[in-house]
Tab-separated table of C-alpha atoms in Angstrom:
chain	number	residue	atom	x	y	z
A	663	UNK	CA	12.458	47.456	15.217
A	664	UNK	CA	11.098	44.219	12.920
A	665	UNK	CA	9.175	44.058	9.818
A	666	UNK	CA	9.785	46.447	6.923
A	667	UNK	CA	9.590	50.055	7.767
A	668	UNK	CA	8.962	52.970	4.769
A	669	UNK	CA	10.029	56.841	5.299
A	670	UNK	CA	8.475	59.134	5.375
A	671	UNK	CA	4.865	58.321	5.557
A	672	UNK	CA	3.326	61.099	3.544
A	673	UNK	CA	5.291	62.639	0.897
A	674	UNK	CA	4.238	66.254	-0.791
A	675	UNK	CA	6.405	67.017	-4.309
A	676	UNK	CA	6.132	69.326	-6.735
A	677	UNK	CA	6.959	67.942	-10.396
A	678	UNK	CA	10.416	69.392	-10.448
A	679	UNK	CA	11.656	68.158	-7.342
A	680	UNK	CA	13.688	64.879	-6.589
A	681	UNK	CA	12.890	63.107	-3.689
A	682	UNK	CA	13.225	59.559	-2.280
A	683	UNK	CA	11.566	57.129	-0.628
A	684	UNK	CA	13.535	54.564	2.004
A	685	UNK	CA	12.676	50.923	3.032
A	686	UNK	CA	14.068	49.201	5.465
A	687	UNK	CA	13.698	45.188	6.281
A	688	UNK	CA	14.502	43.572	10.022
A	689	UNK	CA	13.796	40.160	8.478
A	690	UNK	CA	17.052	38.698	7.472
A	691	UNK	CA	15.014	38.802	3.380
A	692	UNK	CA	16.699	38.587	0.506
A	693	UNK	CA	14.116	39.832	-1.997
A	694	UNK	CA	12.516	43.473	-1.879
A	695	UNK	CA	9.931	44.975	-3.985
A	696	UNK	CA	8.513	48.288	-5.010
A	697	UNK	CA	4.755	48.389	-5.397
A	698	UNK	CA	2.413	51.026	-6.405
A	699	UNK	CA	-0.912	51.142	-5.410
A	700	UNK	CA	-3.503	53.782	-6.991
A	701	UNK	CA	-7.126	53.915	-6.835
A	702	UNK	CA	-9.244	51.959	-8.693
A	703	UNK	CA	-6.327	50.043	-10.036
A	704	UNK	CA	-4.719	46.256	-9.036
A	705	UNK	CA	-1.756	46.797	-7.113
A	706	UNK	CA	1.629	47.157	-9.638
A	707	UNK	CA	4.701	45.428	-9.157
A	708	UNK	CA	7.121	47.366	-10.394
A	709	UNK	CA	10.686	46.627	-9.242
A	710	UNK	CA	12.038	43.210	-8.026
A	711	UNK	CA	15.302	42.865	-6.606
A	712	UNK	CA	17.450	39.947	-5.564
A	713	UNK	CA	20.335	39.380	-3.752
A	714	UNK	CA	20.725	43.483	-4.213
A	715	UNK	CA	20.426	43.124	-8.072
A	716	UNK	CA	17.223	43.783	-9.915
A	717	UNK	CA	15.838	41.288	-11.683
A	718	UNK	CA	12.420	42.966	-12.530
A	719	UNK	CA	11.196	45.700	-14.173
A	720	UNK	CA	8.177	46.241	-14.778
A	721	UNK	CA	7.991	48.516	-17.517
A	722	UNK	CA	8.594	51.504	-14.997
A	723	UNK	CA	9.190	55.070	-16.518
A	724	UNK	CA	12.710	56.188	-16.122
A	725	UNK	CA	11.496	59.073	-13.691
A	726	UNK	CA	11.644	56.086	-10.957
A	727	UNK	CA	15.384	54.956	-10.301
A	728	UNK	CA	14.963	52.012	-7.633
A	729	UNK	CA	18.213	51.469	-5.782
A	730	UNK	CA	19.117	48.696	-3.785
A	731	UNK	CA	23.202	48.886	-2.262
A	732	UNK	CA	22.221	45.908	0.441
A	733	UNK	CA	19.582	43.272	1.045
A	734	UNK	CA	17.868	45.184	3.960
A	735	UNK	CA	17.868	48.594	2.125
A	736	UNK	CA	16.015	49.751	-1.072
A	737	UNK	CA	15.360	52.982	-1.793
A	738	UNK	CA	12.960	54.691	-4.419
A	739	UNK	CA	14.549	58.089	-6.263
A	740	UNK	CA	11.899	60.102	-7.802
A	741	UNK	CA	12.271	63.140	-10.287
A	742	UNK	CA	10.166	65.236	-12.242
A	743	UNK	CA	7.364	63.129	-11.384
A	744	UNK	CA	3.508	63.751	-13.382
A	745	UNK	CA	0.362	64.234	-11.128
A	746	UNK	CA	-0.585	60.758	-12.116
A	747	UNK	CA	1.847	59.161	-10.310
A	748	UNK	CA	0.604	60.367	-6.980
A	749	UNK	CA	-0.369	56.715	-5.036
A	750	UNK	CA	0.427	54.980	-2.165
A	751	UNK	CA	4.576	53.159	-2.748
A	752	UNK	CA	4.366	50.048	-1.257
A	753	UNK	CA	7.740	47.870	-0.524
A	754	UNK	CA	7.831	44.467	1.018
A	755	UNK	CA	10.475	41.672	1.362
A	756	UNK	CA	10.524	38.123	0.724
A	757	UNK	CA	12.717	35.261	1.116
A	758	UNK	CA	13.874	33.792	-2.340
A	759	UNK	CA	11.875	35.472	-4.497
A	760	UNK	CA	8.429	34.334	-3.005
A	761	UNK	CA	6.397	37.292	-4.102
A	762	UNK	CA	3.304	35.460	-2.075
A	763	UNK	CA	5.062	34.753	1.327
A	764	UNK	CA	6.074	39.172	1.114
A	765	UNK	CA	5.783	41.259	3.859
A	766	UNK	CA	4.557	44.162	3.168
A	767	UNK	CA	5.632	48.143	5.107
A	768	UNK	CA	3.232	50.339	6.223
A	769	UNK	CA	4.166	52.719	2.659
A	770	UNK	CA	4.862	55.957	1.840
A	771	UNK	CA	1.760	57.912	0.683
A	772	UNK	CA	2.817	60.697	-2.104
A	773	UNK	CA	0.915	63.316	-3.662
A	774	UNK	CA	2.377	65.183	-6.665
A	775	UNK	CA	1.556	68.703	-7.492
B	592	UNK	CA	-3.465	33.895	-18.408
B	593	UNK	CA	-4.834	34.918	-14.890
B	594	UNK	CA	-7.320	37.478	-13.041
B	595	UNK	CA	-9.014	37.681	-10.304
B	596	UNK	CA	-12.471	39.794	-9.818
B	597	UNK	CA	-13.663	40.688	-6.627
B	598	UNK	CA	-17.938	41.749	-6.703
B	599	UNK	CA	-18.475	44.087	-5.020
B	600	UNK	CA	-16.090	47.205	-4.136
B	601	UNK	CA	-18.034	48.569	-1.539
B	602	UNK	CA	-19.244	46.012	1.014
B	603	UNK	CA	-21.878	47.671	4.412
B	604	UNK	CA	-22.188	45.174	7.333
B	605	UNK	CA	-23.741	45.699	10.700
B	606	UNK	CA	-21.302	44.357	13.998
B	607	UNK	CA	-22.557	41.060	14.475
B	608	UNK	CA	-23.881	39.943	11.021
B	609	UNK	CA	-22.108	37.587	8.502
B	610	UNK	CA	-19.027	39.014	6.410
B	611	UNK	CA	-18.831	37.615	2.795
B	612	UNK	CA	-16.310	38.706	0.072
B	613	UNK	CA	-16.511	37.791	-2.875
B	614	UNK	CA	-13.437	36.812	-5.528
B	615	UNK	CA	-13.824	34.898	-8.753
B	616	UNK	CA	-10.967	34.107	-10.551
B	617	UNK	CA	-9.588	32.659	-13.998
B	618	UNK	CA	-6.316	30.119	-14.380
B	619	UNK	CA	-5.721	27.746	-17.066
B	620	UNK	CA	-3.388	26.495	-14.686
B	621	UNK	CA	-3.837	24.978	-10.927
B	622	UNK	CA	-3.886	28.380	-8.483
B	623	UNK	CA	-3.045	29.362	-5.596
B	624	UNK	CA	-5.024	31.616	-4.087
B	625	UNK	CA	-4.672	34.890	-0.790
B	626	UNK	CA	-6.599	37.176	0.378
B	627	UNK	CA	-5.033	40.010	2.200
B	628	UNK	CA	-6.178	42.854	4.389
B	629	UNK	CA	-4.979	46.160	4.500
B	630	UNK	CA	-5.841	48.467	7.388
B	631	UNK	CA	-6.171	52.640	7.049
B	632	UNK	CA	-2.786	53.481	6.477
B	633	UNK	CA	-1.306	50.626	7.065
B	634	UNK	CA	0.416	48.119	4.610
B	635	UNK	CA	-0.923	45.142	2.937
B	636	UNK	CA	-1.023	41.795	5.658
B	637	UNK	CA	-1.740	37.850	4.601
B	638	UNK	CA	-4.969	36.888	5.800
B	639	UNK	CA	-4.977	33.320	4.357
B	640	UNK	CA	-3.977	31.258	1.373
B	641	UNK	CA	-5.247	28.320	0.049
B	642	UNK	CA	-2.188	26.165	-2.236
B	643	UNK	CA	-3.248	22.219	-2.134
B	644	UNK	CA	-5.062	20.154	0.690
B	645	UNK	CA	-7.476	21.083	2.296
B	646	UNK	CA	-10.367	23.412	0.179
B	647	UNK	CA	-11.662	25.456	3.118
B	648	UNK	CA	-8.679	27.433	4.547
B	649	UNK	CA	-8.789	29.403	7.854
B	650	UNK	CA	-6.877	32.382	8.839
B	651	UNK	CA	-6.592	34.754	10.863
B	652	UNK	CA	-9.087	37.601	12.884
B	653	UNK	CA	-11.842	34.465	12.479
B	654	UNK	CA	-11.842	34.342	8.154
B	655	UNK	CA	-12.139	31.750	6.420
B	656	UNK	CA	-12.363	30.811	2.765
B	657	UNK	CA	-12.970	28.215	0.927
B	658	UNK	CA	-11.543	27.037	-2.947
B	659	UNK	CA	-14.027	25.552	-5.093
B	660	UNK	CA	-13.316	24.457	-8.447
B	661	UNK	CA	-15.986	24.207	-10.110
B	662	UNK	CA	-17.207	27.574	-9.507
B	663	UNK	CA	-13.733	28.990	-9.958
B	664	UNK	CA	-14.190	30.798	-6.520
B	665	UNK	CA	-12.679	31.725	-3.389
B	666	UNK	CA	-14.706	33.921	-1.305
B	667	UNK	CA	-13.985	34.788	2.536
B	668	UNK	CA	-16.214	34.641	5.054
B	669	UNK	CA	-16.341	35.602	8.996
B	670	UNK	CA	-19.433	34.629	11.008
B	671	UNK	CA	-19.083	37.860	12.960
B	672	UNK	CA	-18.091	41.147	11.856
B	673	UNK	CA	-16.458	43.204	14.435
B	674	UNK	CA	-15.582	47.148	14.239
B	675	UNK	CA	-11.903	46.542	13.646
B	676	UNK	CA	-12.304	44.279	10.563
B	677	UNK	CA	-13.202	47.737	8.943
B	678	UNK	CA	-10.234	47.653	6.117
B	679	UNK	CA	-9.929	47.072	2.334
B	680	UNK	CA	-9.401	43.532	1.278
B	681	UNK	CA	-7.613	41.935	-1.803
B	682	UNK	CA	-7.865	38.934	-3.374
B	683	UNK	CA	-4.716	37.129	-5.437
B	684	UNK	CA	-3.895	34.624	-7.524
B	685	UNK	CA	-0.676	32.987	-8.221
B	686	UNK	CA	0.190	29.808	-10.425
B	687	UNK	CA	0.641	27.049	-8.435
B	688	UNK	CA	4.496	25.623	-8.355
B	689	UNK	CA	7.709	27.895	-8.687
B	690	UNK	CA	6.149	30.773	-10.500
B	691	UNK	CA	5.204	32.918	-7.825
B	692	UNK	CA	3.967	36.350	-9.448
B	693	UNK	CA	0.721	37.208	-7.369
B	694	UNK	CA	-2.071	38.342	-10.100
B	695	UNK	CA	-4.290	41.483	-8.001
B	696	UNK	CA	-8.173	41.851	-7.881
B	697	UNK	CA	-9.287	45.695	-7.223
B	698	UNK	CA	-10.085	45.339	-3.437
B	699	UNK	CA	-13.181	45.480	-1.558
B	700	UNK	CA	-14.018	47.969	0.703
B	701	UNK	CA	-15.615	46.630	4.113
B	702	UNK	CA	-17.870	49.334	6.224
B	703	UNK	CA	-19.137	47.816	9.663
B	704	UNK	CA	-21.711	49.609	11.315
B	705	UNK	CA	-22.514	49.819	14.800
């Protein structure tokens, strides 16, 4: 498999639940990102990480723990989540850093209810 | 500081006819600018992006767009829409150099009708 996969595709939770989302990146990166994309609104960086450490944070409530324990894995914990956060999670991967040469997954659309 | 507005969020062609998207930005700084596609479902993909050279930039699936400066645009064009260039498209900004955070526009929706 190459480029960045995201499980699962669709994601149903119910604001006491904990969940997570997974990426995955065949590209030999060393940068990953979490993105969240909602309607009507520019797409939000939210996490950065680097060499496995994060290095961004984009002002990101605390009910969104971004984990990262190698450079071809990140992973997205979610808990007691609020109907507003219902988007689609984008994550992508990057060489050094370079936010504008990413590659982007397919990402995981959630709904929150 | 930098933005980026795209006119137009909703944009109806027929197959065949001229695609144009528009994107107007703002940089007190040199920019680079992208414009990316993203398919139903699918993630977001690079479509083109213009840094230094050359002011009309081509990419892929036939688009093209080109930088001008004085009218702080950088709108993409296709002569020829085709059915599977239905998508949602996003235009970016960056500062030119080592800073690399991409500034978003909202995305334009293209229909293309048979």
């Amino acid at each position: 498999e190459t480029g960045v996969t995201q499980t699962p595709r669709h994601l149903v939770m119910g604001m006491t639940n904990k969940k997570s989302l997974k990426c995955e990146q065949h590209l030999g990166h060393n940068a990953m990102y979490w993105y969240k994309q909602s309607a009507k609104k520019p797409l939000e960086l939210m996490f950065v990480y680097s060499l496995e450490e994060r290095v961004e944070n984009n002002s990101v409530p605390s009910r969104f723990s971004p984990e990262c324990p190698n450079s071809s894995h990140l992973f997205l914990h979610l808990h007691t989540l609020q109907p507003e956060d219902s988007a689609l999670y984008l994550c992508a991967s990057s060489q050094d850093r370079r936010e504008t040469e990413a590659f982007f997954g397919q990402g995981t659309r959630l709904t929150v209810v | 500081a930098q933005s980026v507005t795209q006119l137009g969020s909703h944009v109806s062609v027929s197959e065949g006819a001229l695609v144009l998207l528009r994107c107007n930005y703002s940089s007190s700084v040199p920019p680079y600018l992208f414009w990316y596609v993203q398919y139903p479902n699918q993630g977001l993909q690079l479509l083109l992006k213009y840094t230094t050279g050359a002011t009309l930039v081509k990419g892929i699936n036939g688009f093209e767009a080109e930088f001008k400066k004085s009218e702080t645009s950088f709108h993409l064009t296709k002569p020829s829409a085709h059915m599977s260039d239905a998508a949602e498209y996003f235009c970016a900004v960056s500062r030119a150099g080592n800073n690399r955070k991409l500034i978003w526009g909202l995305g334009t929706s293209l229909a293309v009708n048979p």
